[in-house]
């Protein structure tokens, strides 16, 4: 009797241990929103090989730079870049200040609220709207306006603040890299000042680690004699395509060890990163999940869209150069932080 | 007898304690190369008030940004900026690659070695030399060349590497601020790429925390198909005067809480820093020590020189706006790290 009782107790104890260990393993998985497979493995392997003392591919802490495109890589970019939505929604307030714009295109079309007509605006028209809504004010005034908007505006599909539409698996990568001594940077074609407004809150990335398309500012003095900076319609850095490695050199001064993108605009950043010596991680997100997010390419026969183009040529270059293609559909257990709650 | 013995022992013990405490206090003084007085006190007070939890002027860690001019603030700038020496000394190698330059001014004068004639070169001539020696090569080649030079070149007066001619008191300020959660930046009129070559070694400041005058780069591919960046003769940021706050906004995105300079080129950075809310520290080094370093102004009747001008108007603005003027002669116990050894 006693022996059987002991056996029973041991079985219970063992079962408890298994449950405990499984829970511990789950809690310890830094990439728990990623499905097991070669993509997740590539990230884990890279971090292990570059941060283990004595590893042949060890990277000293000061050189641990990881760069992330934002739109389509860290958060949703469809159907329209969030910053473009901001600019369009700023037009009424702008026209209030400058009533003469109401009769001038493209402001007239934007004021009409006709979404079909707005979708047809040319790149030149869009640029006029960007310049009018992103420049001419003080840096401080812009920050106040943009902060207010981003805290109130909502994505029409998910009916949630844009700031909640970040990809949970990428949030885990950001945290995992930082926990291993990596400095994480955003390198975005979007406006540097715009992304800086929420980067700390949304991604845990400080303002000074946001590299983006940047306009000049102009130093001057207010009526009270206090100095301030005005945002100027002068492009200093177009942080797209070749502008990404150029911006990285200017703002960071080192070649990244890891880079993440999702479109042709990220090609040169990924090439530049991967061309460095030693272990390098280059990853590119393929939006192939129409149900949970969006599906677009045209790589792999996905629909061609204007926003965030991922061509078949880029897909082929990724395969050839050893970049890892992330399939949203197959590699990600959940898409958004609110999915996992 | 016993009582007297006990008293004696206690006296010895007390004496030991006094000696121990004095030694501990000296060891603990983070600014031991500074003479006691209002200047040293201003730094200690500022750090205390901005980093003590519960202080009305507490600054959260992410906002603790301190910016330092380099030439004349962190190291010697006389008789010539170190980077200009580098450019002049690069001319022979440049002419070897491009022999046609040997007959063209200003290269002809530089090759002649005639120091008097070289001192008379115009700003335009100097700019030609800077462009010819700082651009046209790959970023990697430039780094190799500049690193080699800075490790070998010596200042003619002290017969020591330029990298040893940093001011010990300022090194202490850098370390003291960092020990209190401040991120220290160099904001220099000098070339960003040049200063990045040695900033980590000399000041403990990582590459990405060097803001300087910056030229554009151009992304391209080598014969091996590998991408690289070429330094272009295109000015992106002239990090002097109003360019300093403009560069700070672009590269850091926050107004500094503390700023250090030494010349009219730092005026706007100091104004911009001091104009922020809460506690702000603005300090400006006056070179009034002809014996241990150099004396120049023309503030306070010191000789007027071309390099690092500190006008009386700037001195008056400093006093009016509550910037602290650092007197090298009176505030610094030692000038260089090698003095204190």
XYZ file of C-alpha atoms in Angstrom:
682
model
C 0.000 0.000 0.000
C 2.685 2.371 1.094
C 4.712 1.734 -2.052
C 1.732 2.347 -4.326
C 0.954 5.540 -2.436
C 4.520 6.731 -2.874
C 4.339 5.906 -6.566
C 1.135 7.895 -6.873
C 2.683 10.846 -5.113
C 5.704 10.667 -7.394
C 3.479 10.581 -10.459
C 1.650 13.659 -9.245
C 4.955 15.380 -8.491
C 6.310 14.520 -11.932
C 3.128 15.750 -13.601
C 3.421 18.979 -11.666
C 7.024 19.352 -12.790
C 6.101 18.828 -16.419
C 3.340 21.433 -16.159
C 5.692 23.825 -14.372
C 8.500 23.352 -16.891
C 6.176 23.785 -19.860
C 4.812 26.989 -18.360
C 8.317 28.225 -17.624
C 9.428 27.418 -21.162
C 6.432 29.281 -22.578
C 7.037 32.250 -20.313
C 10.703 32.245 -21.284
C 10.064 32.177 -25.058
C 10.954 35.704 -26.132
C 9.184 35.168 -29.470
C 6.003 33.492 -28.281
C 3.861 35.036 -31.046
C 5.996 33.377 -33.708
C 5.236 29.910 -35.009
C 8.123 27.485 -34.751
C 10.052 27.139 -37.985
C 13.091 28.456 -39.865
C 12.064 32.142 -39.626
C 11.803 32.176 -35.837
C 14.905 29.991 -35.684
C 16.873 32.480 -37.810
C 16.221 35.269 -35.289
C 17.091 33.119 -32.255
C 20.244 31.782 -33.935
C 21.386 35.252 -34.983
C 21.015 36.694 -31.490
C 22.747 33.705 -29.938
C 25.709 33.775 -32.338
C 26.264 37.541 -32.128
C 25.921 37.921 -28.353
C 27.607 34.812 -26.936
C 31.083 35.627 -25.610
C 33.632 33.515 -27.444
C 31.399 32.997 -30.481
C 33.329 33.518 -33.727
C 30.629 35.936 -34.836
C 30.407 37.816 -31.539
C 29.456 41.473 -32.026
C 30.650 43.914 -29.309
C 27.781 45.766 -27.611
C 28.575 49.156 -29.169
C 28.193 47.696 -32.682
C 24.826 46.037 -32.020
C 22.657 48.176 -34.261
C 19.320 46.909 -35.589
C 17.231 49.009 -37.980
C 13.517 48.659 -38.679
C 11.428 50.173 -41.403
C 8.132 51.309 -39.885
C 5.159 51.284 -42.284
C 4.306 47.688 -43.187
C 7.163 46.347 -41.039
C 6.234 47.482 -37.534
C 2.623 48.539 -38.113
C -0.150 48.546 -40.710
C 0.439 50.715 -43.786
C -2.806 50.003 -45.660
C -4.904 51.392 -47.136
C -2.916 54.612 -46.560
C 0.206 55.573 -44.579
C -0.934 56.923 -41.216
C 1.053 60.104 -41.759
C -0.798 60.769 -45.039
C -4.107 60.359 -43.172
C -2.823 62.918 -40.658
C -1.936 65.378 -43.411
C -5.310 64.991 -45.140
C -7.176 65.407 -41.869
C -5.152 68.545 -41.063
C -6.381 70.287 -44.233
C -9.611 71.744 -42.752
C -7.703 73.379 -39.877
C -5.144 74.664 -42.353
C -7.851 76.189 -44.558
C -9.321 77.904 -41.495
C -5.966 79.665 -41.047
C -5.534 80.309 -44.768
C -9.039 80.605 -46.314
C -7.602 81.312 -49.767
C -6.616 77.609 -50.022
C -10.285 76.507 -50.094
C -10.543 77.351 -53.779
C -7.176 75.917 -54.791
C -6.419 72.299 -55.768
C -5.577 69.891 -54.294
C -7.007 71.411 -51.088
C -10.432 71.835 -52.698
C -10.676 68.101 -53.397
C -9.552 67.185 -49.873
C -12.153 69.553 -48.369
C -14.889 67.965 -50.498
C -14.409 64.733 -48.552
C -14.906 62.778 -51.798
C -12.755 59.722 -51.068
C -12.737 58.517 -54.660
C -11.423 61.847 -55.905
C -8.880 61.956 -53.056
C -7.588 58.503 -53.957
C -6.817 59.815 -57.441
C -4.637 62.713 -56.279
C -1.251 62.713 -57.999
C 2.085 62.418 -56.181
C 2.635 66.129 -56.843
C -0.707 66.990 -55.277
C 0.058 64.807 -52.286
C 3.419 66.519 -51.895
C 1.687 69.925 -51.848
C -0.553 68.691 -49.033
C 2.399 67.274 -47.091
C 4.381 70.494 -47.404
C 1.398 72.623 -46.389
C 0.523 70.531 -43.321
C 3.999 69.527 -42.117
C 5.967 72.761 -42.507
C 5.664 76.450 -41.698
C 4.913 75.967 -38.001
C 7.259 75.782 -35.029
C 8.626 72.396 -34.036
C 6.807 72.720 -30.690
C 3.431 73.541 -32.315
C 3.795 70.608 -34.710
C 4.509 68.255 -31.811
C 1.395 69.411 -29.944
C -0.849 68.994 -33.015
C 0.509 65.608 -34.053
C 0.411 64.250 -30.494
C -3.221 65.277 -30.108
C -4.190 63.680 -33.430
C -2.397 60.393 -32.873
C -4.050 60.015 -29.447
C -7.534 60.458 -30.944
C -7.522 59.157 -34.542
C -8.715 55.640 -35.288
C -8.186 53.175 -38.092
C -11.505 52.653 -39.913
C -11.203 48.852 -40.207
C -10.194 47.969 -36.663
C -11.817 50.992 -35.007
C -8.754 51.320 -32.818
C -6.027 53.956 -32.461
C -3.349 53.560 -35.122
C -0.861 53.120 -32.309
C -2.476 49.784 -31.445
C -2.006 48.433 -34.962
C 1.584 47.376 -34.394
C 2.605 43.794 -35.085
C 2.960 41.837 -31.846
C 5.638 39.508 -33.305
C 7.777 42.520 -34.290
C 7.293 44.102 -30.865
C 8.750 40.876 -29.486
C 11.736 41.115 -31.839
C 12.383 44.722 -30.745
C 12.312 43.731 -27.074
C 14.327 40.570 -27.610
C 17.079 42.445 -29.443
C 17.184 45.182 -26.803
C 17.329 42.589 -24.030
C 20.446 41.307 -25.785
C 22.204 44.645 -25.953
C 21.012 45.770 -29.380
C 20.133 49.394 -30.009
C 16.926 49.399 -32.052
C 16.353 52.151 -34.614
C 13.417 53.042 -36.836
C 14.593 53.904 -40.357
C 11.466 55.104 -42.107
C 10.486 56.851 -45.309
C 7.936 58.604 -43.104
C 8.583 61.979 -41.542
C 11.170 61.867 -38.780
C 9.357 64.455 -36.657
C 6.006 62.678 -37.094
C 7.260 59.246 -36.035
C 9.170 60.745 -33.105
C 5.869 61.916 -31.630
C 4.850 58.350 -30.695
C 7.935 56.125 -31.204
C 8.767 55.956 -27.508
C 5.221 55.071 -26.460
C 4.524 52.590 -29.266
C 7.910 50.923 -29.842
C 9.970 51.841 -26.795
C 12.326 53.626 -29.193
C 13.638 57.033 -28.062
C 13.350 60.073 -30.344
C 17.057 60.100 -31.138
C 16.786 56.559 -32.551
C 14.256 57.542 -35.195
C 15.777 58.137 -38.636
C 13.263 59.347 -41.167
C 12.632 61.635 -44.070
C 13.681 64.968 -42.649
C 13.107 68.557 -43.608
C 15.266 71.433 -42.520
C 14.411 73.731 -39.657
C 15.194 77.404 -39.247
C 16.408 78.984 -36.028
C 14.776 82.263 -35.078
C 13.491 84.371 -32.181
C 9.906 84.929 -31.034
C 8.412 88.268 -29.985
C 9.433 87.421 -26.421
C 13.028 87.081 -27.593
C 13.000 83.345 -27.018
C 14.612 81.198 -29.703
C 12.611 78.523 -31.519
C 12.843 76.323 -34.630
C 10.461 76.537 -37.586
C 9.860 73.534 -39.864
C 10.983 74.475 -43.358
C 9.822 73.081 -46.733
C 13.403 72.033 -47.488
C 14.187 68.337 -47.877
C 17.396 67.302 -46.076
C 17.023 63.533 -46.227
C 14.662 61.436 -48.364
C 14.852 58.306 -46.280
C 13.732 55.840 -48.937
C 15.664 53.477 -51.218
C 19.340 54.560 -51.369
C 18.402 57.294 -48.879
C 18.103 54.648 -46.154
C 21.777 53.605 -45.995
C 22.727 57.257 -46.547
C 20.497 58.297 -43.640
C 21.864 55.469 -41.488
C 25.405 56.667 -42.112
C 24.523 60.241 -41.249
C 22.417 59.548 -38.171
C 24.062 56.434 -36.737
C 27.471 56.283 -38.395
C 27.637 52.473 -38.367
C 26.441 49.721 -40.652
C 23.559 47.848 -38.979
C 24.023 44.196 -38.033
C 20.324 43.453 -38.453
C 17.689 45.120 -40.646
C 13.968 44.585 -41.193
C 11.839 45.851 -44.066
C 8.866 45.013 -46.231
C 9.092 46.814 -49.556
C 11.303 47.914 -52.428
C 12.037 51.092 -50.438
C 13.957 48.910 -47.965
C 16.047 47.096 -50.574
C 19.232 49.144 -50.199
C 19.078 49.078 -46.392
C 18.863 45.283 -46.451
C 21.670 44.995 -49.035
C 23.894 47.378 -47.076
C 23.291 45.522 -43.820
C 23.845 42.073 -45.303
C 27.051 43.140 -47.099
C 28.878 43.713 -43.804
C 31.309 41.167 -42.377
C 30.280 38.478 -39.913
C 26.780 37.411 -38.963
C 24.065 39.625 -40.417
C 20.310 39.344 -40.228
C 18.162 40.739 -43.056
C 14.429 40.086 -42.889
C 11.566 41.195 -45.070
C 7.857 40.940 -44.231
C 5.557 39.537 -46.920
C 1.966 40.655 -46.451
C 0.217 37.453 -47.461
C -2.573 37.415 -44.923
C -5.696 39.016 -46.435
C -7.858 37.711 -43.639
C -5.976 38.857 -40.545
C -4.320 41.932 -42.149
C -3.775 42.578 -45.887
C -2.296 40.696 -48.835
C -0.196 42.566 -51.351
C 2.936 42.110 -53.388
C 3.081 41.695 -56.354
C 5.674 39.114 -55.242
C 4.256 35.568 -55.187
C 1.245 36.571 -57.251
C -0.228 38.817 -54.567
C -2.153 41.892 -55.746
C -0.105 44.917 -56.763
C -0.882 47.991 -54.660
C 0.500 51.496 -54.571
C 1.396 51.359 -50.877
C 4.333 49.154 -49.838
C 5.283 47.404 -53.069
C 7.097 44.062 -52.698
C 8.064 42.979 -56.209
C 8.935 39.464 -57.362
C 12.447 40.765 -58.224
C 12.884 41.804 -54.592
C 11.632 38.409 -53.456
C 14.190 36.743 -55.743
C 16.964 39.015 -54.435
C 15.971 38.088 -50.893
C 16.289 34.392 -51.643
C 19.579 34.886 -53.493
C 21.199 37.059 -50.790
C 20.049 35.026 -47.820
C 17.477 37.474 -46.512
C 14.685 35.761 -44.603
C 11.180 36.353 -45.940
C 8.654 36.554 -43.091
C 5.249 35.210 -44.082
C 2.644 36.956 -41.962
C 0.265 34.094 -42.631
C 2.576 31.247 -41.713
C 5.123 32.752 -39.312
C 2.910 34.832 -37.043
C 0.583 33.215 -34.485
C -1.084 36.547 -33.854
C -0.828 39.849 -35.673
C -1.727 42.511 -33.102
C -1.124 42.916 -29.364
C -4.904 42.913 -28.810
C -5.196 39.525 -30.543
C -3.153 37.852 -27.864
C -5.175 39.164 -24.954
C 45.990 54.775 33.426
C 43.446 52.647 31.707
C 41.232 55.633 31.093
C 44.052 57.654 29.593
C 44.978 54.708 27.386
C 41.404 54.416 26.208
C 41.363 58.135 25.502
C 44.558 57.834 23.498
C 43.163 54.946 21.517
C 40.007 56.899 20.837
C 41.991 59.893 19.680
C 43.955 57.694 17.294
C 40.735 56.082 16.074
C 39.146 59.487 15.527
C 42.195 60.745 13.692
C 42.087 57.650 11.490
C 38.420 58.288 10.772
C 39.065 61.896 9.802
C 41.875 60.831 7.471
C 39.681 58.069 6.027
C 36.706 60.356 5.526
C 38.810 63.071 3.892
C 40.330 60.519 1.532
C 36.895 59.108 0.766
C 35.537 62.588 0.080
C 38.455 63.343 -2.225
C 38.057 60.039 -4.019
C 34.349 60.662 -4.299
C 34.730 64.171 -5.762
C 33.600 63.686 -9.364
C 35.114 67.041 -10.351
C 38.461 66.807 -8.599
C 40.282 68.804 -11.313
C 38.037 71.803 -10.695
C 38.865 74.442 -8.129
C 36.131 75.037 -5.578
C 33.966 78.030 -6.410
C 30.727 79.041 -8.098
C 31.574 77.360 -11.449
C 32.139 73.913 -9.981
C 29.184 74.494 -7.667
C 26.918 75.310 -10.631
C 27.629 71.908 -12.200
C 27.135 69.982 -8.951
C 23.930 71.881 -8.147
C 22.515 71.344 -11.648
C 23.097 67.601 -11.571
C 21.660 67.318 -8.079
C 18.520 69.309 -8.851
C 17.778 67.545 -12.153
C 18.404 63.978 -11.012
C 17.016 63.864 -7.462
C 13.627 62.146 -7.374
C 11.063 64.535 -5.963
C 13.066 67.627 -6.921
C 10.847 70.266 -8.544
C 13.306 70.445 -11.421
C 13.704 66.679 -11.830
C 14.402 65.688 -15.443
C 13.322 62.165 -16.469
C 16.211 60.000 -17.700
C 15.102 59.999 -21.364
C 15.265 63.803 -21.468
C 18.753 64.067 -19.984
C 20.618 65.349 -23.014
C 23.891 67.265 -22.667
C 25.661 68.692 -25.713
C 29.324 69.668 -25.993
C 31.102 71.643 -28.640
C 34.439 69.966 -29.345
C 37.197 72.325 -30.540
C 38.160 74.666 -27.698
C 35.572 73.113 -25.360
C 36.737 69.495 -25.057
C 40.201 69.778 -26.553
C 42.750 72.303 -27.841
C 41.805 74.186 -31.001
C 44.937 76.350 -31.384
C 46.806 77.234 -33.433
C 44.701 75.310 -35.971
C 41.702 72.948 -35.774
C 43.039 69.384 -35.749
C 40.851 68.476 -38.706
C 42.372 71.290 -40.787
C 45.835 69.941 -39.936
C 44.642 66.534 -41.147
C 43.395 67.987 -44.432
C 46.619 69.916 -45.050
C 48.732 66.854 -44.278
C 46.610 64.740 -46.642
C 47.468 66.988 -49.604
C 50.737 65.232 -50.617
C 48.991 61.832 -50.790
C 46.160 63.419 -52.741
C 48.581 64.963 -55.238
C 50.213 61.556 -55.669
C 46.842 60.234 -56.832
C 46.056 63.346 -58.889
C 49.402 64.837 -60.048
C 47.640 67.623 -61.985
C 46.816 69.297 -58.633
C 50.520 70.014 -57.950
C 50.412 73.044 -60.241
C 47.061 74.368 -59.061
C 46.387 76.689 -56.109
C 45.816 76.271 -53.232
C 47.461 72.817 -53.445
C 50.701 74.295 -54.769
C 51.073 76.477 -51.658
C 50.316 73.569 -49.321
C 52.906 71.392 -51.083
C 55.519 74.140 -50.736
C 55.399 73.685 -46.973
C 55.693 77.462 -46.543
C 53.791 77.918 -43.276
C 53.534 81.676 -43.624
C 51.934 81.378 -47.054
C 49.651 78.602 -45.795
C 48.470 80.761 -42.903
C 47.349 83.354 -45.435
C 45.114 80.970 -47.423
C 41.609 82.348 -47.834
C 38.450 80.625 -46.545
C 37.655 79.685 -50.154
C 41.062 78.086 -50.584
C 40.672 76.209 -47.322
C 37.266 74.959 -48.441
C 38.832 73.623 -51.658
C 41.353 71.675 -49.588
C 38.667 70.341 -47.270
C 36.488 69.186 -50.163
C 39.441 67.554 -51.946
C 40.674 65.668 -48.876
C 37.375 64.793 -47.186
C 35.212 63.706 -50.120
C 35.382 61.492 -53.170
C 36.467 58.346 -51.304
C 34.396 55.579 -49.747
C 33.299 55.982 -46.147
C 35.381 52.913 -45.234
C 38.549 54.251 -46.922
C 38.143 57.594 -45.193
C 37.812 55.880 -41.819
C 41.000 53.883 -42.375
C 42.994 56.967 -43.434
C 41.732 59.226 -40.656
C 42.209 56.550 -37.986
C 45.803 55.983 -39.080
C 46.576 59.702 -39.050
C 45.024 60.441 -35.664
C 46.965 57.572 -34.076
C 50.282 58.944 -35.381
C 50.035 62.747 -35.634
C 51.359 64.926 -32.833
C 50.722 68.449 -31.682
C 53.899 70.525 -32.214
C 53.775 72.346 -28.846
C 53.123 69.409 -26.517
C 54.716 66.748 -28.732
C 51.823 64.443 -27.901
C 49.013 62.897 -29.925
C 46.134 65.341 -30.425
C 43.910 62.822 -28.677
C 45.767 63.480 -25.413
C 45.091 67.212 -25.568
C 41.626 66.951 -24.077
C 40.736 68.963 -21.020
C 40.759 66.800 -17.890
C 38.093 68.947 -16.146
C 35.732 68.485 -19.112
C 36.403 64.747 -19.192
C 35.240 64.729 -15.586
C 32.068 66.624 -16.500
C 31.320 64.109 -19.291
C 31.744 61.173 -16.921
C 29.873 62.845 -14.087
C 26.877 63.609 -16.312
C 26.838 60.067 -17.728
C 27.069 58.595 -14.227
C 23.895 60.554 -13.514
C 21.941 59.246 -16.483
C 22.786 61.964 -18.983
C 23.417 61.099 -22.610
C 26.433 63.146 -23.707
C 26.649 64.379 -27.306
C 29.325 66.193 -29.254
C 27.832 68.984 -31.360
C 30.727 70.277 -33.418
C 31.345 72.504 -36.378
C 33.979 69.922 -37.304
C 33.274 67.074 -39.695
C 30.938 64.473 -38.255
C 32.778 61.586 -39.906
C 36.174 62.884 -38.748
C 35.202 63.268 -35.084
C 33.467 59.872 -35.111
C 36.810 58.239 -35.853
C 38.085 58.897 -32.313
C 35.089 60.094 -30.241
C 34.583 56.760 -28.517
C 38.243 56.365 -27.585
C 38.835 59.962 -26.518
C 35.518 60.989 -24.951
C 33.663 57.721 -24.392
C 31.019 59.053 -26.779
C 29.639 56.566 -29.310
C 29.555 57.406 -33.029
C 25.804 57.925 -33.062
C 26.145 60.664 -30.441
C 28.399 62.812 -32.608
C 26.574 65.620 -34.422
C 28.801 67.556 -36.777
C 29.050 69.308 -40.061
C 27.942 66.592 -42.443
C 28.261 66.030 -46.132
C 26.031 63.747 -48.138
C 26.996 60.229 -49.148
C 26.054 58.319 -52.266
C 25.030 54.677 -52.294
C 26.555 52.555 -55.041
C 27.967 49.130 -55.898
C 31.595 48.047 -56.251
C 32.989 45.813 -58.981
C 32.321 42.856 -56.667
C 28.660 43.846 -56.553
C 28.951 44.870 -52.908
C 27.232 48.109 -51.911
C 29.207 50.977 -50.367
C 28.847 54.682 -49.606
C 30.951 57.424 -51.198
C 31.524 60.752 -49.439
C 30.070 63.498 -51.620
C 31.014 67.194 -51.797
C 27.444 68.131 -50.861
C 26.827 69.950 -47.573
C 23.837 68.561 -45.630
C 24.400 70.271 -42.304
C 26.671 73.189 -41.449
C 26.843 72.575 -37.734
C 27.866 76.052 -36.670
C 25.886 78.992 -35.273
C 22.153 78.489 -36.023
C 23.145 75.148 -37.571
C 23.816 73.768 -34.092
C 20.231 73.863 -32.771
C 19.038 72.810 -36.247
C 21.425 69.846 -36.202
C 20.416 68.993 -32.639
C 16.775 68.869 -33.697
C 17.536 66.665 -36.666
C 19.911 64.257 -34.967
C 18.567 64.151 -31.409
C 15.035 65.536 -31.647
C 15.092 67.056 -28.160
C 16.233 70.329 -26.676
C 19.339 69.734 -24.530
C 19.150 70.339 -20.789
C 22.851 71.222 -20.594
C 25.189 72.686 -23.213
C 28.881 73.595 -23.258
C 30.696 75.793 -25.761
C 33.524 78.283 -26.108
C 32.922 80.572 -29.072
C 30.412 82.607 -31.057
C 29.669 79.461 -33.081
C 28.085 77.998 -29.929
C 25.892 81.001 -29.170
C 22.651 79.647 -30.610
C 23.125 76.215 -29.040
C 23.524 77.837 -25.620
C 20.552 80.163 -26.171
C 18.358 77.281 -27.371
C 19.326 75.108 -24.399
C 18.847 77.835 -21.815
C 15.450 78.864 -23.243
C 13.874 75.513 -22.289
C 11.713 75.134 -19.186
C 13.083 74.022 -15.830
C 16.700 73.808 -14.760
C 19.166 74.374 -17.593
C 22.931 74.524 -17.584
C 24.759 76.630 -20.165
C 28.526 76.959 -19.814
C 31.141 78.642 -21.940
C 34.891 78.191 -21.675
C 37.031 81.332 -21.676
C 40.597 80.639 -22.806
C 42.411 82.979 -20.424
C 45.426 80.842 -19.601
C 48.305 81.732 -21.921
C 50.750 79.815 -19.798
C 49.104 76.421 -19.437
C 47.154 76.558 -22.747
C 46.254 79.663 -24.805
C 44.638 83.033 -24.144
C 42.240 84.450 -26.713
C 38.948 86.317 -26.851
C 38.595 89.171 -27.654
C 36.257 89.065 -24.645
C 37.847 90.552 -21.514
C 40.620 92.192 -23.519
C 42.193 88.909 -24.586
C 43.854 88.821 -28.025
C 41.562 88.394 -31.014
C 42.343 85.264 -33.035
C 40.782 83.674 -36.071
C 40.214 80.325 -34.385
C 37.505 80.120 -31.713
C 36.378 83.726 -31.346
C 34.784 84.666 -27.999
C 33.594 88.259 -28.363
C 32.806 90.679 -25.558
C 29.183 90.745 -26.800
C 28.986 86.979 -26.239
C 30.508 87.423 -22.795
C 27.875 90.042 -21.983
C 25.086 87.771 -23.300
C 26.422 84.973 -21.101
C 26.240 87.153 -18.016
C 22.792 88.467 -18.941
C 21.297 85.035 -19.688
C 22.788 83.203 -16.741
C 25.339 81.152 -18.650
C 28.352 80.286 -16.543
C 31.698 81.439 -17.914
C 34.434 78.903 -17.160
C 37.804 80.530 -16.611
C 40.504 78.033 -17.563
C 42.951 79.935 -15.423
C 40.873 80.146 -12.272
C 38.467 77.204 -12.450
C 40.756 74.419 -13.608
C 43.357 72.860 -11.315
C 44.896 71.009 -14.215
C 44.323 71.303 -17.948
C 45.273 67.927 -19.405
C 44.976 64.332 -18.202
C 48.778 64.005 -18.304
C 49.098 67.004 -15.939
C 47.377 65.140 -13.169
C 49.559 62.079 -13.324
